[in-house]
Amino acid sequence: MSRALQGKVALVTGGSRGIGAAIARRLAADGADVAISYAASADLAQAVVREIEASGVRAASFKADQADAAQVAGLIKAVVERFGRLDILVNSAGVSVIGPVGDPATDVTALDRQLAVNVGGVAAAVRAIAPHLKKGGRIISIGSGLGTRAPWPGFADYSATKAAVAAFTRGWARDFGPKGITVNTIQPGPIDTDMNPADGAFAEIQKAGTALGRFGKPEEIAAAVAFLAGPDAAYITGATLDVDGGFNA
Ligand code: NDP
């Protein structure tokens, strides 16, 4: 690990578990002070904070529901008050709700909440952080390979939320570019987390869909985030990077 992010402050939304927790650990290992947010898992979030603090940087966790723009604005304010600045925003919090359109069993309320979390939450965070980011700032969102492809029925709403994140990313790259701030999206393939366990019922078809024939690890997404957050990625903006074992190849 480098110390390329020393002196920077990062916020990782949804940092209590899965991909977000791996990103938080990795940014801390690269020297950043790290704040994480969560919706329900206070204990898990606190454990991630303790682990990060043990590596010698500052860390804190904040409860904030990404579906609520006021809570997200409060989160950004609280992080800036605690750490004095904010340099890197990683939008990782997300939910995955499956339901074919028109199927009476589909929970439309849950689909609408997914839209609020996966799209509304990302937009709210970027709007709230905009006044705080300075030259060299970074916004990195976790989209999905399903933002580009729709390989199975039932994922239309989830796919649409992740396509929206990629579209926001291109637009925001233009908006933030003159300030020297970059905005990018990483589109993971199947990654072994609570959301998508590698031993789950739907795992084999996903593995078979990748070129490498396996699930990815959260740390493999974190490595790409660390690259985009660092100085070597200064000329990359508006990009959508597939980190997916060839799922979208
Ligand atoms: P997990 O379900 O393992 O973790 C989700 C994280 O998001 C948790 O920290 C959770 O907090 C937080 N979260 C969920 N809802 C909210 C909310 N309303 N407000 C604040 N935080 C919330 O998911 P993954 O780690 O697998 O997914 C992370 C991101 O990666 C998501 O955006 C997902 O769509 C994307 N992704 C995942 C893939 C995969 O195969 N795993 C593939 C492609 C994309 P809490 O613990 O409090 O519930």
PDB file of C-alpha atoms and ligand atoms in Angstrom:
ATOM      1  CA  MET A   1       0.000   0.000   0.000  1.00  0.00           C
ATOM      2  CA  SER A   2       1.132   3.565  -0.674  1.00  0.00           C
ATOM      3  CA  ARG A   3       0.449   6.591   1.515  1.00  0.00           C
ATOM      4  CA  ALA A   4      -0.806   8.462  -1.573  1.00  0.00           C
ATOM      5  CA  LEU A   5      -3.897   9.732   0.234  1.00  0.00           C
ATOM      6  CA  GLN A   6      -2.183  11.100   3.350  1.00  0.00           C
ATOM      7  CA  GLY A   7      -3.788  14.379   4.447  1.00  0.00           C
ATOM      8  CA  LYS A   8      -7.006  13.676   2.553  1.00  0.00           C
ATOM      9  CA  VAL A   9     -10.423  13.096   4.108  1.00  0.00           C
ATOM     10  CA  ALA A  10     -12.746  10.567   2.493  1.00  0.00           C
ATOM     11  CA  LEU A  11     -16.426   9.796   3.039  1.00  0.00           C
ATOM     12  CA  VAL A  12     -17.628   6.328   2.036  1.00  0.00           C
ATOM     13  CA  THR A  13     -21.408   5.973   2.118  1.00  0.00           C
ATOM     14  CA  GLY A  14     -22.540   2.483   3.079  1.00  0.00           C
ATOM     15  CA  GLY A  15     -19.192   1.745   4.706  1.00  0.00           C
ATOM     16  CA  SER A  16     -20.466  -0.654   7.369  1.00  0.00           C
ATOM     17  CA  ARG A  17     -20.409  -3.798   5.226  1.00  0.00           C
ATOM     18  CA  GLY A  18     -19.392  -5.319   1.919  1.00  0.00           C
ATOM     19  CA  ILE A  19     -17.791  -3.232  -0.792  1.00  0.00           C
ATOM     20  CA  GLY A  20     -18.066   0.038   1.164  1.00  0.00           C
ATOM     21  CA  ALA A  21     -16.275  -1.402   4.198  1.00  0.00           C
ATOM     22  CA  ALA A  22     -13.450  -2.715   1.972  1.00  0.00           C
ATOM     23  CA  ILE A  23     -13.141   0.709   0.324  1.00  0.00           C
ATOM     24  CA  ALA A  24     -12.998   2.428   3.716  1.00  0.00           C
ATOM     25  CA  ARG A  25     -10.228   0.074   4.902  1.00  0.00           C
ATOM     26  CA  ARG A  26      -8.242   0.537   1.696  1.00  0.00           C
ATOM     27  CA  LEU A  27      -8.450   4.351   1.639  1.00  0.00           C
ATOM     28  CA  ALA A  28      -7.311   4.353   5.270  1.00  0.00           C
ATOM     29  CA  ALA A  29      -4.426   2.006   4.429  1.00  0.00           C
ATOM     30  CA  ASP A  30      -3.431   4.529   1.755  1.00  0.00           C
ATOM     31  CA  GLY A  31      -3.304   7.245   4.428  1.00  0.00           C
ATOM     32  CA  ALA A  32      -6.693   8.981   4.282  1.00  0.00           C
ATOM     33  CA  ASP A  33      -8.850   9.859   7.259  1.00  0.00           C
ATOM     34  CA  VAL A  34     -12.136   8.076   6.620  1.00  0.00           C
ATOM     35  CA  ALA A  35     -15.763   8.709   7.545  1.00  0.00           C
ATOM     36  CA  ILE A  36     -18.361   6.071   6.795  1.00  0.00           C
ATOM     37  CA  SER A  37     -22.141   6.170   6.787  1.00  0.00           C
ATOM     38  CA  TYR A  38     -24.662   3.415   7.372  1.00  0.00           C
ATOM     39  CA  ALA A  39     -28.428   2.946   7.628  1.00  0.00           C
ATOM     40  CA  ALA A  40     -28.920   0.240  10.267  1.00  0.00           C
ATOM     41  CA  SER A  41     -25.637  -1.515  11.154  1.00  0.00           C
ATOM     42  CA  ALA A  42     -24.311   0.732  13.928  1.00  0.00           C
ATOM     43  CA  ASP A  43     -22.226  -2.055  15.494  1.00  0.00           C
ATOM     44  CA  LEU A  44     -20.640  -3.129  12.219  1.00  0.00           C
ATOM     45  CA  ALA A  45     -19.897   0.503  11.354  1.00  0.00           C
ATOM     46  CA  GLN A  46     -18.249   1.024  14.745  1.00  0.00           C
ATOM     47  CA  ALA A  47     -16.127  -2.106  14.221  1.00  0.00           C
ATOM     48  CA  VAL A  48     -14.920  -0.772  10.854  1.00  0.00           C
ATOM     49  CA  VAL A  49     -14.065   2.557  12.527  1.00  0.00           C
ATOM     50  CA  ARG A  50     -12.049   0.846  15.273  1.00  0.00           C
ATOM     51  CA  GLU A  51     -10.178  -1.244  12.705  1.00  0.00           C
ATOM     52  CA  ILE A  52      -9.345   1.853  10.650  1.00  0.00           C
ATOM     53  CA  GLU A  53      -8.234   3.838  13.702  1.00  0.00           C
ATOM     54  CA  ALA A  54      -5.853   1.021  14.580  1.00  0.00           C
ATOM     55  CA  SER A  55      -4.077   1.691  11.286  1.00  0.00           C
ATOM     56  CA  GLY A  56      -3.218   5.189  12.541  1.00  0.00           C
ATOM     57  CA  VAL A  57      -5.668   7.503  10.775  1.00  0.00           C
ATOM     58  CA  ARG A  58      -8.809   9.233  12.017  1.00  0.00           C
ATOM     59  CA  ALA A  59     -12.194   7.594  11.422  1.00  0.00           C
ATOM     60  CA  ALA A  60     -15.838   8.103  12.330  1.00  0.00           C
ATOM     61  CA  SER A  61     -19.222   6.608  11.490  1.00  0.00           C
ATOM     62  CA  PHE A  62     -22.495   8.438  10.920  1.00  0.00           C
ATOM     63  CA  LYS A  63     -26.053   7.123  10.583  1.00  0.00           C
ATOM     64  CA  ALA A  64     -27.741   8.626   7.523  1.00  0.00           C
ATOM     65  CA  ASP A  65     -30.457   7.185   5.296  1.00  0.00           C
ATOM     66  CA  GLN A  66     -29.491   7.757   1.675  1.00  0.00           C
ATOM     67  CA  ALA A  67     -33.184   7.869   0.730  1.00  0.00           C
ATOM     68  CA  ASP A  68     -33.532  11.117   2.702  1.00  0.00           C
ATOM     69  CA  ALA A  69     -31.787  14.112   1.094  1.00  0.00           C
ATOM     70  CA  ALA A  70     -31.911  16.110   4.338  1.00  0.00           C
ATOM     71  CA  GLN A  71     -30.098  13.324   6.216  1.00  0.00           C
ATOM     72  CA  VAL A  72     -27.500  13.128   3.443  1.00  0.00           C
ATOM     73  CA  ALA A  73     -26.911  16.893   3.599  1.00  0.00           C
ATOM     74  CA  GLY A  74     -26.576  16.575   7.375  1.00  0.00           C
ATOM     75  CA  LEU A  75     -24.052  13.771   6.882  1.00  0.00           C
ATOM     76  CA  ILE A  76     -21.803  15.913   4.669  1.00  0.00           C
ATOM     77  CA  LYS A  77     -22.040  18.803   7.149  1.00  0.00           C
ATOM     78  CA  ALA A  78     -21.198  16.525  10.078  1.00  0.00           C
ATOM     79  CA  VAL A  79     -18.150  15.059   8.312  1.00  0.00           C
ATOM     80  CA  VAL A  80     -16.809  18.513   7.415  1.00  0.00           C
ATOM     81  CA  GLU A  81     -17.344  19.696  11.000  1.00  0.00           C
ATOM     82  CA  ARG A  82     -15.574  16.626  12.414  1.00  0.00           C
ATOM     83  CA  PHE A  83     -12.599  16.482  10.031  1.00  0.00           C
ATOM     84  CA  GLY A  84     -12.321  20.102   8.846  1.00  0.00           C
ATOM     85  CA  ARG A  85     -12.415  19.234   5.140  1.00  0.00           C
ATOM     86  CA  LEU A  86     -13.627  16.674   2.605  1.00  0.00           C
ATOM     87  CA  ASP A  87     -11.611  15.605  -0.441  1.00  0.00           C
ATOM     88  CA  ILE A  88     -13.041  12.267  -1.606  1.00  0.00           C
ATOM     89  CA  LEU A  89     -16.656  11.098  -1.803  1.00  0.00           C
ATOM     90  CA  VAL A  90     -17.323   7.433  -2.525  1.00  0.00           C
ATOM     91  CA  ASN A  91     -20.978   6.674  -3.167  1.00  0.00           C
ATOM     92  CA  SER A  92     -21.197   2.983  -2.292  1.00  0.00           C
ATOM     93  CA  ALA A  93     -24.441   2.702  -0.286  1.00  0.00           C
ATOM     94  CA  GLY A  94     -27.021   0.874  -2.322  1.00  0.00           C
ATOM     95  CA  VAL A  95     -29.760  -1.721  -2.337  1.00  0.00           C
ATOM     96  CA  SER A  96     -30.780  -4.324  -4.891  1.00  0.00           C
ATOM     97  CA  VAL A  97     -34.479  -5.070  -5.330  1.00  0.00           C
ATOM     98  CA  ILE A  98     -35.624  -7.590  -7.913  1.00  0.00           C
ATOM     99  CA  GLY A  99     -39.074  -7.675  -9.499  1.00  0.00           C
ATOM    100  CA  PRO A 100     -40.272  -8.118 -13.079  1.00  0.00           C
ATOM    101  CA  VAL A 101     -42.496  -5.292 -14.290  1.00  0.00           C
ATOM    102  CA  GLY A 102     -46.187  -6.174 -14.195  1.00  0.00           C
ATOM    103  CA  ASP A 103     -45.678  -9.191 -11.915  1.00  0.00           C
ATOM    104  CA  PRO A 104     -48.273  -8.924  -9.115  1.00  0.00           C
ATOM    105  CA  ALA A 105     -45.656 -10.253  -6.670  1.00  0.00           C
ATOM    106  CA  THR A 106     -43.301  -7.339  -7.401  1.00  0.00           C
ATOM    107  CA  ASP A 107     -42.992  -4.959  -4.446  1.00  0.00           C
ATOM    108  CA  VAL A 108     -43.330  -1.593  -6.171  1.00  0.00           C
ATOM    109  CA  THR A 109     -42.823   0.312  -2.923  1.00  0.00           C
ATOM    110  CA  ALA A 110     -39.454  -1.398  -2.478  1.00  0.00           C
ATOM    111  CA  LEU A 111     -38.549  -0.590  -6.093  1.00  0.00           C
ATOM    112  CA  ASP A 112     -39.359   3.085  -5.466  1.00  0.00           C
ATOM    113  CA  ARG A 113     -37.240   3.107  -2.321  1.00  0.00           C
ATOM    114  CA  GLN A 114     -34.389   1.558  -4.339  1.00  0.00           C
ATOM    115  CA  LEU A 115     -34.635   4.500  -6.739  1.00  0.00           C
ATOM    116  CA  ALA A 116     -34.523   6.903  -3.801  1.00  0.00           C
ATOM    117  CA  VAL A 117     -31.444   5.227  -2.266  1.00  0.00           C
ATOM    118  CA  ASN A 118     -29.424   4.371  -5.381  1.00  0.00           C
ATOM    119  CA  VAL A 119     -30.120   7.538  -7.387  1.00  0.00           C
ATOM    120  CA  GLY A 120     -31.570  10.129  -5.004  1.00  0.00           C
ATOM    121  CA  GLY A 121     -28.945   9.376  -2.369  1.00  0.00           C
ATOM    122  CA  VAL A 122     -26.064   9.766  -4.814  1.00  0.00           C
ATOM    123  CA  ALA A 123     -27.451  13.036  -6.202  1.00  0.00           C
ATOM    124  CA  ALA A 124     -28.071  14.403  -2.711  1.00  0.00           C
ATOM    125  CA  ALA A 125     -24.519  13.599  -1.608  1.00  0.00           C
ATOM    126  CA  VAL A 126     -22.904  15.198  -4.652  1.00  0.00           C
ATOM    127  CA  ARG A 127     -25.059  18.330  -4.364  1.00  0.00           C
ATOM    128  CA  ALA A 128     -24.192  18.665  -0.692  1.00  0.00           C
ATOM    129  CA  ILE A 129     -20.462  18.089  -1.110  1.00  0.00           C
ATOM    130  CA  ALA A 130     -20.086  20.418  -4.113  1.00  0.00           C
ATOM    131  CA  PRO A 131     -19.300  23.567  -2.080  1.00  0.00           C
ATOM    132  CA  HIS A 132     -16.663  21.721  -0.034  1.00  0.00           C
ATOM    133  CA  LEU A 133     -14.582  19.984  -2.712  1.00  0.00           C
ATOM    134  CA  LYS A 134     -11.396  21.733  -3.794  1.00  0.00           C
ATOM    135  CA  LYS A 135      -8.963  21.217  -6.698  1.00  0.00           C
ATOM    136  CA  GLY A 136      -7.840  17.591  -6.694  1.00  0.00           C
ATOM    137  CA  GLY A 137     -11.159  16.454  -5.211  1.00  0.00           C
ATOM    138  CA  ARG A 138     -12.630  13.120  -6.202  1.00  0.00           C
ATOM    139  CA  ILE A 139     -16.147  11.715  -6.584  1.00  0.00           C
ATOM    140  CA  ILE A 140     -16.324   7.974  -7.206  1.00  0.00           C
ATOM    141  CA  SER A 141     -19.642   6.149  -7.413  1.00  0.00           C
ATOM    142  CA  ILE A 142     -20.269   2.420  -7.318  1.00  0.00           C
ATOM    143  CA  GLY A 143     -22.572   1.660 -10.222  1.00  0.00           C
ATOM    144  CA  SER A 144     -23.038  -1.849 -11.612  1.00  0.00           C
ATOM    145  CA  GLY A 145     -22.391  -3.851 -14.722  1.00  0.00           C
ATOM    146  CA  LEU A 146     -26.188  -4.072 -14.839  1.00  0.00           C
ATOM    147  CA  GLY A 147     -26.171  -0.344 -15.589  1.00  0.00           C
ATOM    148  CA  THR A 148     -24.883  -1.270 -19.041  1.00  0.00           C
ATOM    149  CA  ARG A 149     -26.475  -4.674 -19.660  1.00  0.00           C
ATOM    150  CA  ALA A 150     -29.761  -6.379 -18.744  1.00  0.00           C
ATOM    151  CA  PRO A 151     -28.858 -10.071 -18.868  1.00  0.00           C
ATOM    152  CA  TRP A 152     -31.793 -11.402 -16.809  1.00  0.00           C
ATOM    153  CA  PRO A 153     -35.450 -10.504 -16.193  1.00  0.00           C
ATOM    154  CA  GLY A 154     -36.407  -8.728 -12.990  1.00  0.00           C
ATOM    155  CA  PHE A 155     -33.530  -6.247 -12.821  1.00  0.00           C
ATOM    156  CA  ALA A 156     -34.951  -3.357 -14.891  1.00  0.00           C
ATOM    157  CA  ASP A 157     -35.341  -0.966 -11.971  1.00  0.00           C
ATOM    158  CA  TYR A 158     -31.938  -1.804 -10.450  1.00  0.00           C
ATOM    159  CA  SER A 159     -30.306  -1.446 -13.884  1.00  0.00           C
ATOM    160  CA  ALA A 160     -31.991   1.914 -14.398  1.00  0.00           C
ATOM    161  CA  THR A 161     -30.689   3.215 -11.056  1.00  0.00           C
ATOM    162  CA  LYS A 162     -27.130   2.264 -11.989  1.00  0.00           C
ATOM    163  CA  ALA A 163     -27.426   3.655 -15.533  1.00  0.00           C
ATOM    164  CA  ALA A 164     -28.555   6.930 -13.932  1.00  0.00           C
ATOM    165  CA  VAL A 165     -25.404   6.966 -11.789  1.00  0.00           C
ATOM    166  CA  ALA A 166     -23.234   6.579 -14.919  1.00  0.00           C
ATOM    167  CA  ALA A 167     -25.180   9.361 -16.673  1.00  0.00           C
ATOM    168  CA  PHE A 168     -24.847  11.671 -13.651  1.00  0.00           C
ATOM    169  CA  THR A 169     -21.133  10.906 -13.649  1.00  0.00           C
ATOM    170  CA  ARG A 170     -20.642  12.128 -17.214  1.00  0.00           C
ATOM    171  CA  GLY A 171     -22.609  15.316 -16.537  1.00  0.00           C
ATOM    172  CA  TRP A 172     -20.921  16.010 -13.221  1.00  0.00           C
ATOM    173  CA  ALA A 173     -17.499  15.490 -14.820  1.00  0.00           C
ATOM    174  CA  ARG A 174     -18.321  18.494 -17.017  1.00  0.00           C
ATOM    175  CA  ASP A 175     -19.652  20.522 -14.091  1.00  0.00           C
ATOM    176  CA  PHE A 176     -16.682  19.850 -11.790  1.00  0.00           C
ATOM    177  CA  GLY A 177     -13.957  19.720 -14.464  1.00  0.00           C
ATOM    178  CA  PRO A 178     -13.152  23.449 -14.435  1.00  0.00           C
ATOM    179  CA  LYS A 179     -12.458  23.153 -10.688  1.00  0.00           C
ATOM    180  CA  GLY A 180      -9.955  20.299 -11.178  1.00  0.00           C
ATOM    181  CA  ILE A 181     -12.263  17.754  -9.543  1.00  0.00           C
ATOM    182  CA  THR A 182     -12.779  14.351 -11.172  1.00  0.00           C
ATOM    183  CA  VAL A 183     -15.958  12.261 -11.196  1.00  0.00           C
ATOM    184  CA  ASN A 184     -15.994   8.571 -12.127  1.00  0.00           C
ATOM    185  CA  THR A 185     -18.093   5.433 -11.760  1.00  0.00           C
ATOM    186  CA  ILE A 186     -16.892   1.895 -11.118  1.00  0.00           C
ATOM    187  CA  GLN A 187     -19.193  -0.839 -12.383  1.00  0.00           C
ATOM    188  CA  PRO A 188     -18.574  -4.026 -10.401  1.00  0.00           C
ATOM    189  CA  GLY A 189     -19.466  -7.467 -11.643  1.00  0.00           C
ATOM    190  CA  PRO A 190     -20.623 -10.078  -9.123  1.00  0.00           C
ATOM    191  CA  ILE A 191     -18.877  -9.365  -5.815  1.00  0.00           C
ATOM    192  CA  ASP A 192     -19.167 -11.640  -2.792  1.00  0.00           C
ATOM    193  CA  THR A 193     -21.098  -9.631  -0.169  1.00  0.00           C
ATOM    194  CA  ASP A 194     -24.315  -9.872   1.854  1.00  0.00           C
ATOM    195  CA  MET A 195     -26.108  -8.396  -1.162  1.00  0.00           C
ATOM    196  CA  ASN A 196     -24.781 -11.040  -3.523  1.00  0.00           C
ATOM    197  CA  PRO A 197     -23.201 -14.042  -1.748  1.00  0.00           C
ATOM    198  CA  ALA A 198     -20.892 -16.193  -3.863  1.00  0.00           C
ATOM    199  CA  ASP A 199     -22.702 -19.283  -2.544  1.00  0.00           C
ATOM    200  CA  GLY A 200     -26.186 -17.876  -3.181  1.00  0.00           C
ATOM    201  CA  ALA A 201     -28.911 -19.466  -5.305  1.00  0.00           C
ATOM    202  CA  PHE A 202     -28.162 -17.139  -8.206  1.00  0.00           C
ATOM    203  CA  ALA A 203     -24.366 -17.410  -8.009  1.00  0.00           C
ATOM    204  CA  GLU A 204     -23.530 -20.044 -10.620  1.00  0.00           C
ATOM    205  CA  ILE A 205     -25.170 -18.181 -13.514  1.00  0.00           C
ATOM    206  CA  GLN A 206     -23.303 -15.021 -12.531  1.00  0.00           C
ATOM    207  CA  LYS A 207     -19.947 -16.834 -12.329  1.00  0.00           C
ATOM    208  CA  ALA A 208     -20.577 -18.378 -15.725  1.00  0.00           C
ATOM    209  CA  GLY A 209     -21.278 -14.902 -17.112  1.00  0.00           C
ATOM    210  CA  THR A 210     -17.811 -13.623 -16.258  1.00  0.00           C
ATOM    211  CA  ALA A 211     -14.750 -14.242 -18.419  1.00  0.00           C
ATOM    212  CA  LEU A 212     -12.729 -15.220 -15.347  1.00  0.00           C
ATOM    213  CA  GLY A 213     -15.361 -17.664 -14.085  1.00  0.00           C
ATOM    214  CA  ARG A 214     -15.489 -16.358 -10.536  1.00  0.00           C
ATOM    215  CA  PHE A 215     -16.950 -13.768  -8.168  1.00  0.00           C
ATOM    216  CA  GLY A 216     -14.809 -10.771  -7.302  1.00  0.00           C
ATOM    217  CA  LYS A 217     -13.759  -9.768  -3.801  1.00  0.00           C
ATOM    218  CA  PRO A 218     -14.751  -6.414  -2.254  1.00  0.00           C
ATOM    219  CA  GLU A 219     -11.022  -5.628  -2.016  1.00  0.00           C
ATOM    220  CA  GLU A 220     -10.778  -5.818  -5.819  1.00  0.00           C
ATOM    221  CA  ILE A 221     -13.299  -2.977  -6.096  1.00  0.00           C
ATOM    222  CA  ALA A 222     -11.502  -1.082  -3.336  1.00  0.00           C
ATOM    223  CA  ALA A 223      -8.230  -1.277  -5.284  1.00  0.00           C
ATOM    224  CA  ALA A 224      -9.852   0.446  -8.274  1.00  0.00           C
ATOM    225  CA  VAL A 225     -11.364   3.115  -6.018  1.00  0.00           C
ATOM    226  CA  ALA A 226      -7.953   3.762  -4.452  1.00  0.00           C
ATOM    227  CA  PHE A 227      -6.459   4.231  -7.925  1.00  0.00           C
ATOM    228  CA  LEU A 228      -9.180   6.671  -9.012  1.00  0.00           C
ATOM    229  CA  ALA A 229      -8.857   8.539  -5.702  1.00  0.00           C
ATOM    230  CA  GLY A 230      -5.105   8.954  -6.061  1.00  0.00           C
ATOM    231  CA  PRO A 231      -2.869  11.356  -7.990  1.00  0.00           C
ATOM    232  CA  ASP A 232      -2.159   8.876 -10.818  1.00  0.00           C
ATOM    233  CA  ALA A 233      -5.796   9.167 -11.948  1.00  0.00           C
ATOM    234  CA  ALA A 234      -5.787  12.970 -12.261  1.00  0.00           C
ATOM    235  CA  TYR A 235      -6.646  12.877 -15.986  1.00  0.00           C
ATOM    236  CA  ILE A 236      -9.488  10.356 -15.716  1.00  0.00           C
ATOM    237  CA  THR A 237     -12.946  11.889 -15.421  1.00  0.00           C
ATOM    238  CA  GLY A 238     -16.442  11.104 -16.661  1.00  0.00           C
ATOM    239  CA  ALA A 239     -15.374   7.478 -17.016  1.00  0.00           C
ATOM    240  CA  THR A 240     -17.232   4.279 -16.287  1.00  0.00           C
ATOM    241  CA  LEU A 241     -14.756   1.553 -15.351  1.00  0.00           C
ATOM    242  CA  ASP A 242     -15.896  -2.072 -15.394  1.00  0.00           C
ATOM    243  CA  VAL A 243     -14.249  -4.093 -12.609  1.00  0.00           C
ATOM    244  CA  ASP A 244     -16.151  -7.238 -13.307  1.00  0.00           C
ATOM    245  CA  GLY A 245     -13.994 -10.212 -14.285  1.00  0.00           C
ATOM    246  CA  GLY A 246     -15.128  -9.676 -17.855  1.00  0.00           C
ATOM    247  CA  PHE A 247     -18.866  -9.796 -17.112  1.00  0.00           C
ATOM    248  CA  ASN A 248     -19.503  -6.986 -19.610  1.00  0.00           C
ATOM    249  CA  ALA A 249     -16.901  -8.176 -22.135  1.00  0.00           C
TER     250      ALA A 249
HETATM  251  P1  NDP B   1     -24.214  -4.797   0.969  1.00  0.00           P
HETATM  252  O1  NDP B   1     -25.674  -5.084   1.024  1.00  0.00           O
HETATM  253  O2  NDP B   1     -23.259  -5.842   1.380  1.00  0.00           O
HETATM  254  O3  NDP B   1     -23.912  -3.446   1.803  1.00  0.00           O
HETATM  255  C1  NDP B   1     -24.720  -2.328   1.560  1.00  0.00           C
HETATM  256  C2  NDP B   1     -24.187  -1.128   2.311  1.00  0.00           C
HETATM  257  O4  NDP B   1     -25.007   0.003   1.982  1.00  0.00           O
HETATM  258  C3  NDP B   1     -24.270  -1.303   3.821  1.00  0.00           C
HETATM  259  O5  NDP B   1     -23.203  -0.592   4.412  1.00  0.00           O
HETATM  260  C4  NDP B   1     -25.605  -0.623   4.151  1.00  0.00           C
HETATM  261  O6  NDP B   1     -25.691  -0.112   5.460  1.00  0.00           O
HETATM  262  C5  NDP B   1     -25.594   0.524   3.173  1.00  0.00           C
HETATM  263  N1  NDP B   1     -26.938   0.995   2.910  1.00  0.00           N
HETATM  264  C6  NDP B   1     -27.981   0.304   2.381  1.00  0.00           C
HETATM  265  N2  NDP B   1     -29.080   1.084   2.329  1.00  0.00           N
HETATM  266  C7  NDP B   1     -28.718   2.287   2.843  1.00  0.00           C
HETATM  267  C8  NDP B   1     -29.408   3.498   3.075  1.00  0.00           C
HETATM  268  N3  NDP B   1     -30.701   3.658   2.772  1.00  0.00           N
HETATM  269  N4  NDP B   1     -28.724   4.531   3.626  1.00  0.00           N
HETATM  270  C9  NDP B   1     -27.418   4.389   3.957  1.00  0.00           C
HETATM  271  N5  NDP B   1     -26.712   3.266   3.759  1.00  0.00           N
HETATM  272  C10 NDP B   1     -27.361   2.225   3.214  1.00  0.00           C
HETATM  273  O7  NDP B   1     -23.957  -4.348  -0.541  1.00  0.00           O
HETATM  274  P2  NDP B   1     -22.612  -4.408  -1.431  1.00  0.00           P
HETATM  275  O8  NDP B   1     -21.441  -4.089  -0.620  1.00  0.00           O
HETATM  276  O9  NDP B   1     -22.655  -5.640  -2.233  1.00  0.00           O
HETATM  277  O10 NDP B   1     -22.941  -3.198  -2.447  1.00  0.00           O
HETATM  278  C11 NDP B   1     -22.277  -1.941  -2.373  1.00  0.00           C
HETATM  279  C12 NDP B   1     -22.582  -1.195  -3.668  1.00  0.00           C
HETATM  280  O11 NDP B   1     -22.078  -1.959  -4.776  1.00  0.00           O
HETATM  281  C13 NDP B   1     -24.073  -0.998  -3.937  1.00  0.00           C
HETATM  282  O12 NDP B   1     -24.272   0.282  -4.497  1.00  0.00           O
HETATM  283  C14 NDP B   1     -24.398  -2.092  -4.935  1.00  0.00           C
HETATM  284  O13 NDP B   1     -25.514  -1.765  -5.724  1.00  0.00           O
HETATM  285  C15 NDP B   1     -23.104  -2.142  -5.727  1.00  0.00           C
HETATM  286  N6  NDP B   1     -22.867  -3.393  -6.449  1.00  0.00           N
HETATM  287  C16 NDP B   1     -22.737  -4.585  -5.791  1.00  0.00           C
HETATM  288  C17 NDP B   1     -22.490  -5.751  -6.492  1.00  0.00           C
HETATM  289  C18 NDP B   1     -22.336  -7.076  -5.850  1.00  0.00           C
HETATM  290  O14 NDP B   1     -22.301  -8.091  -6.592  1.00  0.00           O
HETATM  291  N7  NDP B   1     -22.218  -7.168  -4.528  1.00  0.00           N
HETATM  292  C19 NDP B   1     -22.386  -5.723  -7.975  1.00  0.00           C
HETATM  293  C20 NDP B   1     -22.520  -4.431  -8.553  1.00  0.00           C
HETATM  294  C21 NDP B   1     -22.745  -3.320  -7.816  1.00  0.00           C
HETATM  295  P3  NDP B   1     -26.291  -1.012   6.676  1.00  0.00           P
HETATM  296  O15 NDP B   1     -25.206  -2.012   7.006  1.00  0.00           O
HETATM  297  O16 NDP B   1     -26.537  -0.057   7.778  1.00  0.00           O
HETATM  298  O17 NDP B   1     -27.525  -1.670   6.142  1.00  0.00           O
END
